[in-house]
CSV table of C-alpha atoms in Angstrom, one decimal:
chain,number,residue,atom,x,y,z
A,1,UNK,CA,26.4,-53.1,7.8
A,2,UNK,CA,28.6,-53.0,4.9
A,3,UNK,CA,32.6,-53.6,5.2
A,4,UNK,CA,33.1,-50.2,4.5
A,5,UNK,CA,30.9,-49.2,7.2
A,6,UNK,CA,32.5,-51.8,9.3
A,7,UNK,CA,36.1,-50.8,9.1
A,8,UNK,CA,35.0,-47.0,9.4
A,9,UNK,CA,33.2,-48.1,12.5
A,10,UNK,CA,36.8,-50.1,13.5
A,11,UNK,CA,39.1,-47.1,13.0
A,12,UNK,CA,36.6,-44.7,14.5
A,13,UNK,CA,36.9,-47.2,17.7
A,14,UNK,CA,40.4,-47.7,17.8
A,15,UNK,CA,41.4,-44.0,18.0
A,16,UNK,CA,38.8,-43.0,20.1
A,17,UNK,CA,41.8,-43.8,22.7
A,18,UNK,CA,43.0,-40.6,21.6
A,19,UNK,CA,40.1,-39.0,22.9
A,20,UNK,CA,39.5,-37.0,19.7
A,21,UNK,CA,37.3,-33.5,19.7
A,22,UNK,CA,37.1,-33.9,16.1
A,23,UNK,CA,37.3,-37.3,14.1
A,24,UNK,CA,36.4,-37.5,10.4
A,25,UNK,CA,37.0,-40.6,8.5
A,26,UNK,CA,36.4,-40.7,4.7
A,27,UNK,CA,36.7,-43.5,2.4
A,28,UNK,CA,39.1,-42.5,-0.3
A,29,UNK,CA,39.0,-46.2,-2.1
A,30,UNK,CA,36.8,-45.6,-5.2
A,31,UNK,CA,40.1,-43.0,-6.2
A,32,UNK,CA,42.4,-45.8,-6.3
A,33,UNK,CA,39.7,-48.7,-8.0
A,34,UNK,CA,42.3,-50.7,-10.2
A,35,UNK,CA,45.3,-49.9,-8.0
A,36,UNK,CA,47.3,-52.8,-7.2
A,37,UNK,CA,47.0,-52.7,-3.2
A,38,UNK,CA,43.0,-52.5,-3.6
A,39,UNK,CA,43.3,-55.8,-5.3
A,40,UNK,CA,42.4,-57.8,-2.4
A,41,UNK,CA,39.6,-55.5,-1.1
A,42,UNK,CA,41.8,-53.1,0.7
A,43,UNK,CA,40.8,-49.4,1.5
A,44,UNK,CA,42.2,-46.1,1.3
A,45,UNK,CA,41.1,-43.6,3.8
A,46,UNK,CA,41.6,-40.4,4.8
A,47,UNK,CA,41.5,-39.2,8.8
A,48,UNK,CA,41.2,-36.1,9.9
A,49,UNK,CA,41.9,-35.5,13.6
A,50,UNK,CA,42.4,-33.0,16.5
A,51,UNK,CA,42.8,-34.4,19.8
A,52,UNK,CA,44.2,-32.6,22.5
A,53,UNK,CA,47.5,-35.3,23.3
A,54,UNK,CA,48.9,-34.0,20.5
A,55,UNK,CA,49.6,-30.8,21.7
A,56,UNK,CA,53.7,-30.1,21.7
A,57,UNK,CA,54.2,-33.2,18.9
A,58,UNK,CA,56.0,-32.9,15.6
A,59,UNK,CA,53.9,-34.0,12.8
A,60,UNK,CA,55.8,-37.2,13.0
A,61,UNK,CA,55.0,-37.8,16.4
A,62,UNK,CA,51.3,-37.4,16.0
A,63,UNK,CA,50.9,-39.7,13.0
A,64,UNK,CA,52.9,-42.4,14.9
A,65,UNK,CA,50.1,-42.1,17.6
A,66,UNK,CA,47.9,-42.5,15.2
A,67,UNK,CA,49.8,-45.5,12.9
A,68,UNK,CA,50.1,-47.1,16.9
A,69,UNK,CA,46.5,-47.2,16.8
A,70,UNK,CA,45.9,-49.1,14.0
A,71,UNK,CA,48.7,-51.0,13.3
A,72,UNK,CA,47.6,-54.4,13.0
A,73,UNK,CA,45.0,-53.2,10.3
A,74,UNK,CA,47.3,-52.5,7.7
A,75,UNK,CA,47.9,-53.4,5.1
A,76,UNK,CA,44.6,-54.8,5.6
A,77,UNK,CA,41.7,-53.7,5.8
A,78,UNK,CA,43.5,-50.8,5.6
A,79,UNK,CA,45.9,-50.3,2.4
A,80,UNK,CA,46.7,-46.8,2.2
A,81,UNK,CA,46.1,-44.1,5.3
A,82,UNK,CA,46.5,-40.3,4.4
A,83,UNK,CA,46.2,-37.9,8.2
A,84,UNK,CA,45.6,-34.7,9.0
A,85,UNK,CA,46.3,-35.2,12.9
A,86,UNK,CA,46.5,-31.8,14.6
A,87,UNK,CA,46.0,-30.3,18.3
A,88,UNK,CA,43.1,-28.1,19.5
A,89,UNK,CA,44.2,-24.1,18.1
């Protein structure tokens, strides 16, 4: 398995607390080759996620949940972390 499979894997397992109906996880790092955080072999991802606890939150609210989830992976593996986290419509 390769690290970027590995720390998809490791995200996808950490906010699966949030009991997500929809969880999509794409690696965003070949965008920032050269950039000075990707230096030391960290990634830039993108997550998109609806889960149902984040029904009544402020968009602030819901990417805290999120941040909570995987705070001791930044700033690595993780450098850079751009969310879409919304509740069911």
């Amino acid at each position: 398995m390769s690290d970027n499979t590995d720390r998809i894997a490791l995200i996808r397992e950490r906010l699966a607390a949030l009991e997500p109906v929809s969880l999509d996880i794409l690696d965003d790092s070949h965008l920032h080759a050269g950039h000075e955080g990707s230096k030391n072999g960290a990634g830039h991802y993108r997550v998109i996620i609806v889960a149902p606890c984040f029904t009544g939150l402020s968009a602030v609210a819901r990417h805290r949940l999120v941040y909570h989830h995987l705070q001791d992976l930044i700033p690595y593996p993780i450098h850079a972390l751009a969310l879409d986290a919304q509740a069911p419509k």
